[in-house]
CSV table of C-alpha atoms and ligand atoms in Angstrom, one decimal:
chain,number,residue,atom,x,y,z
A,1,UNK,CA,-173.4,15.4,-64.6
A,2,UNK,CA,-176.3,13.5,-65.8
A,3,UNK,CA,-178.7,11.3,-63.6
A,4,UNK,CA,-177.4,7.3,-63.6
A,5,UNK,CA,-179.3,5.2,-65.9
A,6,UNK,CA,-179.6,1.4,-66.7
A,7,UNK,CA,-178.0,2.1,-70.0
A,8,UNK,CA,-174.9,3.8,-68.0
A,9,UNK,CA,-174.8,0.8,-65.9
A,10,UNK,CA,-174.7,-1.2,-68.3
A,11,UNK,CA,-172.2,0.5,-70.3
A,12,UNK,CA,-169.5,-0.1,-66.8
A,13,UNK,CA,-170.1,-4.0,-67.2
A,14,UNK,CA,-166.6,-5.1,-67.6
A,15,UNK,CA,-165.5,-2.1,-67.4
A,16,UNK,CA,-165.4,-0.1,-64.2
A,17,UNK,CA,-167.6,-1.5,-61.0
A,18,UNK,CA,-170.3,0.0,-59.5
A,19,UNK,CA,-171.5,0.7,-55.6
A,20,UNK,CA,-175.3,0.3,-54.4
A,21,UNK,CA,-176.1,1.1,-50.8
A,22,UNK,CA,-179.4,1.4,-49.1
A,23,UNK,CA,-181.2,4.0,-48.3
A,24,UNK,CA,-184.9,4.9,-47.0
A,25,UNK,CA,-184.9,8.8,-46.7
A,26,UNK,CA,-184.2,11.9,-47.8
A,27,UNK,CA,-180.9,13.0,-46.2
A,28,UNK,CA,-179.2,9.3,-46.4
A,29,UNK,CA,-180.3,9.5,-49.9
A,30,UNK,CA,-178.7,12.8,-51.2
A,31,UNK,CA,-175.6,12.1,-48.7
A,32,UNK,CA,-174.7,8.8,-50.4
A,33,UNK,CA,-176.0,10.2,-54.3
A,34,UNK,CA,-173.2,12.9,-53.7
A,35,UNK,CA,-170.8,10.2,-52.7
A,36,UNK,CA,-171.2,8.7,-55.6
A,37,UNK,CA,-172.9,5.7,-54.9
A,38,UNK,CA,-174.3,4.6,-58.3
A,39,UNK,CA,-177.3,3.1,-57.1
A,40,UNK,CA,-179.6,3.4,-54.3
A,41,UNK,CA,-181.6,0.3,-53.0
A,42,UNK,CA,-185.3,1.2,-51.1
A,43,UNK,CA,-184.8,-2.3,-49.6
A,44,UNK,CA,-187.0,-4.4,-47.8
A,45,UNK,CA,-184.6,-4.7,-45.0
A,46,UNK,CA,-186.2,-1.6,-44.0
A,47,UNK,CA,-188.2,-3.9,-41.6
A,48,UNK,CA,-185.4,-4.7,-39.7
A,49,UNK,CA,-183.4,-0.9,-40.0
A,50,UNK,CA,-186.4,1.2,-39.7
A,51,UNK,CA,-189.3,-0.7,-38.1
A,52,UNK,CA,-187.4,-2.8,-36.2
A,53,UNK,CA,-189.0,-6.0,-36.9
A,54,UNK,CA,-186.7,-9.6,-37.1
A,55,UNK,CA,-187.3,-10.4,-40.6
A,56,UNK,CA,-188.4,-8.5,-43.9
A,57,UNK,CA,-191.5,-10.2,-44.3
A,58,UNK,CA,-194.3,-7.8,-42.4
A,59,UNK,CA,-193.0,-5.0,-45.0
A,60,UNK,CA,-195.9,-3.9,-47.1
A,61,UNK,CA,-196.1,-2.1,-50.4
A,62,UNK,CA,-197.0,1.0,-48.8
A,63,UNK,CA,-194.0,1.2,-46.8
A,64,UNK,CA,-191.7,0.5,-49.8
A,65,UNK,CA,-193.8,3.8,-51.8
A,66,UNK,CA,-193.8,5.8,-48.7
A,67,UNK,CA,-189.8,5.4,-48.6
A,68,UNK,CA,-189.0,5.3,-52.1
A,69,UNK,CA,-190.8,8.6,-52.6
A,70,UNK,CA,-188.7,9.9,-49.3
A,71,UNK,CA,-185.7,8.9,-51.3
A,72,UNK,CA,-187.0,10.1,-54.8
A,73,UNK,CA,-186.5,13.6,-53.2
A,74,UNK,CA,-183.4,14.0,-51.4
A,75,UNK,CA,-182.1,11.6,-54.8
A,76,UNK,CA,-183.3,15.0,-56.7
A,77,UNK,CA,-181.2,17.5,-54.9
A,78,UNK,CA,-178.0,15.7,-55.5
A,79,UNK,CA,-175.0,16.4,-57.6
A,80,UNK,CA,-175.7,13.7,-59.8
A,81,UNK,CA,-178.6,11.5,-58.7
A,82,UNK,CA,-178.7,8.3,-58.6
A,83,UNK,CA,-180.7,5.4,-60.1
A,84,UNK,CA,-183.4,4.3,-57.1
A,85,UNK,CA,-184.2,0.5,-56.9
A,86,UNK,CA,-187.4,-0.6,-54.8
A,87,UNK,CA,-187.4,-4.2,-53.6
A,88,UNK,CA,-191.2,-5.4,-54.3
A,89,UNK,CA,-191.5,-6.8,-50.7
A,90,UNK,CA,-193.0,-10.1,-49.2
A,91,UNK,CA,-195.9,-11.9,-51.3
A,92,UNK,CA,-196.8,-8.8,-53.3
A,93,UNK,CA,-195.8,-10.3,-56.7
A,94,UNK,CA,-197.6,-13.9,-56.0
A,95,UNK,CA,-199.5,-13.6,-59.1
A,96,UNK,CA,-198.7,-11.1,-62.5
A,97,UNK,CA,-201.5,-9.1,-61.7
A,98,UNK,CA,-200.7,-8.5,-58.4
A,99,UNK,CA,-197.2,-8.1,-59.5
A,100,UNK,CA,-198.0,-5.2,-61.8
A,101,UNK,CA,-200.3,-3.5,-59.2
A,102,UNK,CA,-197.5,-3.5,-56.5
A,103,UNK,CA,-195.0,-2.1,-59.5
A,104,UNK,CA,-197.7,0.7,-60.2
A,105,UNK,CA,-197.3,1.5,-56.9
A,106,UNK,CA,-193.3,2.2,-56.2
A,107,UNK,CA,-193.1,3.4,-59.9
A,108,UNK,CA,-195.4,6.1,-59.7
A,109,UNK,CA,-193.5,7.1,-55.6
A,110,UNK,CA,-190.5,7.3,-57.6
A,111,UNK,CA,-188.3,3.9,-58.7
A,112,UNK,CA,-186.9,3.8,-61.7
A,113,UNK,CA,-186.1,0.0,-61.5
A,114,UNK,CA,-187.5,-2.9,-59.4
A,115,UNK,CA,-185.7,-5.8,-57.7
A,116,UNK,CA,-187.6,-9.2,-57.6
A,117,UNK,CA,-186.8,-12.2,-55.2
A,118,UNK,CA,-187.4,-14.9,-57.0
A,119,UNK,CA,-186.0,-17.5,-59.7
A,120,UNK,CA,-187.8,-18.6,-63.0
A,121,UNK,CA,-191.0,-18.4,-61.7
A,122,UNK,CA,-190.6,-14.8,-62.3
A,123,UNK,CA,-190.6,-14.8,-65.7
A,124,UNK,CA,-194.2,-14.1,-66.8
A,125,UNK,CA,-193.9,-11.3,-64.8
A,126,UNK,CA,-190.5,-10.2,-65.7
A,127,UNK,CA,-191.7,-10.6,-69.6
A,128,UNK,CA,-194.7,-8.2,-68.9
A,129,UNK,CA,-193.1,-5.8,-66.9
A,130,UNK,CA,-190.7,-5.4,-70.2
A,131,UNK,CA,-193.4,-4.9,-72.2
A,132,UNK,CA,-194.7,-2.3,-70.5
A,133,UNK,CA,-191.3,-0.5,-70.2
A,134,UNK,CA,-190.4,-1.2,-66.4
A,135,UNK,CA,-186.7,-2.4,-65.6
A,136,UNK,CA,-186.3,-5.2,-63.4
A,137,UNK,CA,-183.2,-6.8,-61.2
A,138,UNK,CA,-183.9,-10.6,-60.2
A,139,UNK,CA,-182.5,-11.7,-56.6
A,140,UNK,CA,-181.2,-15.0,-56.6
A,141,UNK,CA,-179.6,-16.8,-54.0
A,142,UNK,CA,-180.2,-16.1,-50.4
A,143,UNK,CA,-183.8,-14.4,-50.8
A,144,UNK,CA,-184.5,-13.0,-47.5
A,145,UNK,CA,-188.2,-13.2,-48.1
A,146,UNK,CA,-187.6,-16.8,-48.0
A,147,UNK,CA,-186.0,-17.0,-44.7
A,148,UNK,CA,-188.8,-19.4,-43.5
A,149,UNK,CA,-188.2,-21.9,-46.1
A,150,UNK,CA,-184.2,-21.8,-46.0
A,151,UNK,CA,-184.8,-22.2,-42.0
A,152,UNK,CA,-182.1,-19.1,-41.7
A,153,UNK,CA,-180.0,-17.0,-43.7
A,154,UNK,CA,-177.5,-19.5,-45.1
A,155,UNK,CA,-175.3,-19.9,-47.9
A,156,UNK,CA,-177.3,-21.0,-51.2
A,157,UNK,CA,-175.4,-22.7,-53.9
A,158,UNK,CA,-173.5,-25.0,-52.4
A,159,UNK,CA,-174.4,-28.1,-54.0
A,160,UNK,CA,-173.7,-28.5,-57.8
A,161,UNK,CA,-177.1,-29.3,-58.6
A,162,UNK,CA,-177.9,-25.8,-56.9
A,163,UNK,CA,-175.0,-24.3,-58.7
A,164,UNK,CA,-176.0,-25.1,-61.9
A,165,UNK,CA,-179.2,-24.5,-61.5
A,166,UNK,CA,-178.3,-20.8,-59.9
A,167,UNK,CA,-176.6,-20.3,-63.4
A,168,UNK,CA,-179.8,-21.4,-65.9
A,169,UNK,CA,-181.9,-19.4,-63.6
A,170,UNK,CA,-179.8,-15.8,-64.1
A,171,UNK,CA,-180.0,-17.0,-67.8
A,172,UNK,CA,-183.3,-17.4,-68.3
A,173,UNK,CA,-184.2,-14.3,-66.4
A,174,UNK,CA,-182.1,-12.5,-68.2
A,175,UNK,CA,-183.6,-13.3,-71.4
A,176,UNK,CA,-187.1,-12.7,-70.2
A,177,UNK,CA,-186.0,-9.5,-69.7
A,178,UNK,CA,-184.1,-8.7,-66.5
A,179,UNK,CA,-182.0,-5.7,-67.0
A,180,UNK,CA,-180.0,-6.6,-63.6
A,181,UNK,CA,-179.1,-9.7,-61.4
A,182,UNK,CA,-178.5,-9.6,-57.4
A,183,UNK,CA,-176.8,-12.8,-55.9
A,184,UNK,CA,-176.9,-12.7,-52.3
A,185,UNK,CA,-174.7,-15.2,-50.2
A,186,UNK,CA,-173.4,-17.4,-52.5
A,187,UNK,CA,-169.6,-18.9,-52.9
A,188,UNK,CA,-167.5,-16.6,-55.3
A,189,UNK,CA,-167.1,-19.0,-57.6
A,190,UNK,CA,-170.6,-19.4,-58.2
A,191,UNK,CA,-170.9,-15.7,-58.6
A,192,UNK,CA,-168.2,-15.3,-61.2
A,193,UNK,CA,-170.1,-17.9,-63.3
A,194,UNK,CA,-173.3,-16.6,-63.4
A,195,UNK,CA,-171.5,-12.8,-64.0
A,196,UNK,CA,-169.5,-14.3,-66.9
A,197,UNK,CA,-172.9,-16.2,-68.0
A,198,UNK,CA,-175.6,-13.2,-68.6
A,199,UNK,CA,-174.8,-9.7,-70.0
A,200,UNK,CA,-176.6,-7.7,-67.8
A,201,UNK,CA,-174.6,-5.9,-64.6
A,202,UNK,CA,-174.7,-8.7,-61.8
A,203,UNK,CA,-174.8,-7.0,-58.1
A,204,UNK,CA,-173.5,-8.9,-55.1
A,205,UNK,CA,-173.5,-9.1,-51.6
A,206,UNK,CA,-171.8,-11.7,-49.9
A,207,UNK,CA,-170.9,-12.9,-53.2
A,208,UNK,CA,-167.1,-12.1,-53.6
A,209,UNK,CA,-165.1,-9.6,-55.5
A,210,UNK,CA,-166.2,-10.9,-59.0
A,211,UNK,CA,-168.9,-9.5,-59.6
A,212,UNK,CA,-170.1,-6.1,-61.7
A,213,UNK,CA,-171.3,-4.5,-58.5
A,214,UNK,CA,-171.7,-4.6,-54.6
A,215,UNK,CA,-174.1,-3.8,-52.1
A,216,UNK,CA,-174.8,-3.2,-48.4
A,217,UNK,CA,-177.0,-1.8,-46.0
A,218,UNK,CA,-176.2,1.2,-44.8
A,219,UNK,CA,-176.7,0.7,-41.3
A,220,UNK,CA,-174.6,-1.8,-41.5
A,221,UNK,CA,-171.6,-0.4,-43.6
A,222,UNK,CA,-171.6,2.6,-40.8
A,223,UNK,CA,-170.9,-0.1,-38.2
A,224,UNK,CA,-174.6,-0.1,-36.6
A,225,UNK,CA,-175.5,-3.2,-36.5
A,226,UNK,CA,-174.8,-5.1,-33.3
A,227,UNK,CA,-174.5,-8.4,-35.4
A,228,UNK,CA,-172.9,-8.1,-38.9
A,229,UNK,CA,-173.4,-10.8,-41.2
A,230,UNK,CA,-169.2,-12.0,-42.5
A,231,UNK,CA,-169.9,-9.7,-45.8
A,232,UNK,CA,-169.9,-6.8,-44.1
A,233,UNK,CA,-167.2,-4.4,-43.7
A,234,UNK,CA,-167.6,-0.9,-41.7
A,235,UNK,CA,-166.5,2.2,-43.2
A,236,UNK,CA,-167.1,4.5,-40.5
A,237,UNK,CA,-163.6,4.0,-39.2
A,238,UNK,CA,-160.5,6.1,-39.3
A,239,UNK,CA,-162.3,9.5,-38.2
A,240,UNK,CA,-164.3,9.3,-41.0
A,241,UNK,CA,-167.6,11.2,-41.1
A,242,UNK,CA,-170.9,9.4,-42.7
A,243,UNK,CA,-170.2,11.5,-46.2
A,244,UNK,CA,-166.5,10.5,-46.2
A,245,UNK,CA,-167.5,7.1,-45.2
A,246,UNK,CA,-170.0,6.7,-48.2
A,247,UNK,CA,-167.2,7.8,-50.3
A,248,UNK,CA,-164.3,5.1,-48.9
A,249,UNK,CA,-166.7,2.4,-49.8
A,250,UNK,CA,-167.8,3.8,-53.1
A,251,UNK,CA,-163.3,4.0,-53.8
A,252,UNK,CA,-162.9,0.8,-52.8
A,253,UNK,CA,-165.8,-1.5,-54.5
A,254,UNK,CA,-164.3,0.7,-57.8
A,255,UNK,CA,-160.5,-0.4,-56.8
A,256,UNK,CA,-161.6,-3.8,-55.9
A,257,UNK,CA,-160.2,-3.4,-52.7
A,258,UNK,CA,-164.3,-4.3,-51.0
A,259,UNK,CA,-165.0,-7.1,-50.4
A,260,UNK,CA,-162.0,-8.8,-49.2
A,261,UNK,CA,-161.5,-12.5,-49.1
A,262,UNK,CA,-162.9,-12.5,-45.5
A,263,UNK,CA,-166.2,-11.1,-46.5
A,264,UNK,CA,-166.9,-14.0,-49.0
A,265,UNK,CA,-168.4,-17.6,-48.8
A,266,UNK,CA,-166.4,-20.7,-50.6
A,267,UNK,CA,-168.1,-23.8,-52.1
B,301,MHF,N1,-179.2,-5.1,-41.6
B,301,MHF,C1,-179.4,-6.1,-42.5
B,301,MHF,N2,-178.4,-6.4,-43.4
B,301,MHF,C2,-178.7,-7.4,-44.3
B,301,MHF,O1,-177.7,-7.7,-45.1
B,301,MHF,C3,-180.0,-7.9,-44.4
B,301,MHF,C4,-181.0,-7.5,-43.5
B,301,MHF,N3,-180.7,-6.6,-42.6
B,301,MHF,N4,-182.2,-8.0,-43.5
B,301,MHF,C5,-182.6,-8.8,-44.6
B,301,MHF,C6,-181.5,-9.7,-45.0
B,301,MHF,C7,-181.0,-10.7,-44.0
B,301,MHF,N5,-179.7,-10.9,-44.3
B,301,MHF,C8,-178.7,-11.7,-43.8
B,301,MHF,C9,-178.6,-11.8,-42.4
B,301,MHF,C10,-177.7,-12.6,-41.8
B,301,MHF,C11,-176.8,-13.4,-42.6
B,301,MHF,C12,-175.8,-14.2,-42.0
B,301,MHF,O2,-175.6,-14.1,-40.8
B,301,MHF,N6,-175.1,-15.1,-42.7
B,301,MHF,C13,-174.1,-15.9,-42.3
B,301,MHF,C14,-173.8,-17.0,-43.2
B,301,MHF,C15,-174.5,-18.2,-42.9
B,301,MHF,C16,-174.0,-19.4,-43.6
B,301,MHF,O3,-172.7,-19.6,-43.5
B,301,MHF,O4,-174.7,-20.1,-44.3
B,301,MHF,C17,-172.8,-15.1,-42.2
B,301,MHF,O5,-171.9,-15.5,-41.5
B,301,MHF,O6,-172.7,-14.0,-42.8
B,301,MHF,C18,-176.9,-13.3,-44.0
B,301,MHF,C19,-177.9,-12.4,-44.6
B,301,MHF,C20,-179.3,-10.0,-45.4
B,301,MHF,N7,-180.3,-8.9,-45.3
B,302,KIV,C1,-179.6,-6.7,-48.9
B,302,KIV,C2,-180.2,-6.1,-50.1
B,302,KIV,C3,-179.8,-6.8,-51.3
B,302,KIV,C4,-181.7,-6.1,-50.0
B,302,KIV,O1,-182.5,-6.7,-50.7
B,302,KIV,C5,-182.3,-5.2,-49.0
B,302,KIV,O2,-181.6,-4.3,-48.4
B,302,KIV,O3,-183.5,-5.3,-48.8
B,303,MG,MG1,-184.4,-6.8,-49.9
């Protein structure tokens, strides 16, 4: 089987979902690439699964190279490998040219598509990343990154004014050139807009059933987290092992059976 690629994502929009999980080595990498996870996410949330820290905002660029080339490697011994997204962490995309440093960086350790927090602000360097033939996914929503400005990890969209703006946002990015949205931790309704709205595969989390694709962290979707957020379901139940468990979540975001009404946020 050949290697996952934006145009095969792509291809699935409307047709047949798709399952991202996260993952920051080798073995996790290959386990959940032979589950047939679609998409694996080098997130920033490494801080808090790997380093331990409270929020994702001491994570450097370094970190998210040394990772996603950790990944890169198990992602090559797998049946079919997946596609590897690296977030670009806190304030290393202030400015375009700092942007397109930090993107040098995980591209050359081994992503093959970047994720941005960030709305329209983005878009000059969204519009030169195209240029130069690097794929990008824009995070809207609840940006983790952020988490000092929100005052916590809340809902986002609530409001209509927020809504509606969400929805020119995803636009916009997506015509500068995003090949990928994430909404994190907004109502489902909200969600199904903005996926109905743009052409390119939308990715949720906390975001309802709606949407082209879902996500979690794996420490959380194998029941290790102490405090799970309401989006989060664990698959490491019924005497499942982790391989087994990758794969039940992978069968259920395609059956639409993940997430359930009780993992999503209403207006
Ligand atoms: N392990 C882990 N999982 C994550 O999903 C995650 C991280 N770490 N670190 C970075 C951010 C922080 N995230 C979080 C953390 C908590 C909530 C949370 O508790 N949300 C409330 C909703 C609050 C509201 O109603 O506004 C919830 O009930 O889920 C959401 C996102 C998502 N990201
Ligand atoms: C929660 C996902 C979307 C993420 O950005 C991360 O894991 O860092
Ligand atoms: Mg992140």
């Amino acid at each position: 089987m050949s290697a996952i690629s934006i145009r095969s994502l792509q291809a699935m929009k409307q047709q047949e979902k798709f399952s991202m999980l996260t993952a920051y080595d080798a073995t996790f990498a290959q386990q959940a690439a032979d589950a047939g996870v679609e998409v694996l996410l080098v997130g920033d949330s490494l801080g808090n699964m790997i380093q331990g820290h409270d929020s994702t905002l001491p994570v450097t660029v370094a970190d998210m190279a040394y990772h996603t080339a950790n990944v890169a490697r198990g992602n090559r011994r797998a049946q079919r490998p997946a596609l590897i997204m690296t977030d670009l962490p806190f304030m290393s995309h202030g400015t375009v040219e700092q942007g397109l440093e930090s993107a040098r960086l995980v591209m050359q350790a081994g992503a093959h598509i970047l994720k941005l927090e960030g709305d329209s602000w983005l878009i000059p360097l969204i519009e030169s990343l195209s240029r130069q033939g690097v794929p990008v996914c824009a995070h809207l929503g609840l940006t983790p990154q952020s988490v000092n400005k929100f005052g916590g990890y809340r809902v986002q969209g609530r409001e209509q004014d927020k809504a509606d703006a969400m929805v020119e946002h995803a636009i916009a990015l997506a015509n500068a050139g995003a090949d990928m949205i994430l909404l994190e931790c907004v109502p489902n309704e909200l969600a199904n807009r903005i996926t109905a709205a743009v052409s390119v595969p939308v990715v949720g989390i906390g975001a309802g059933a709606g949407t082209d694709a879902q996500v979690l962290v794996m420490h959380d979707m194998l029941g290790l987290n102490p405090r799970p957020a309401k989006f989060v379901k664990n698959f490491l139940t019924d005497g499942r092992n982790i391989q087994q468990a990758f794969a039940a979540y992978v069968a259920e975001v395609k059956s639409g059976q993940f997430p359930a009404a009780e993992h999503g946020f209403s207006a």
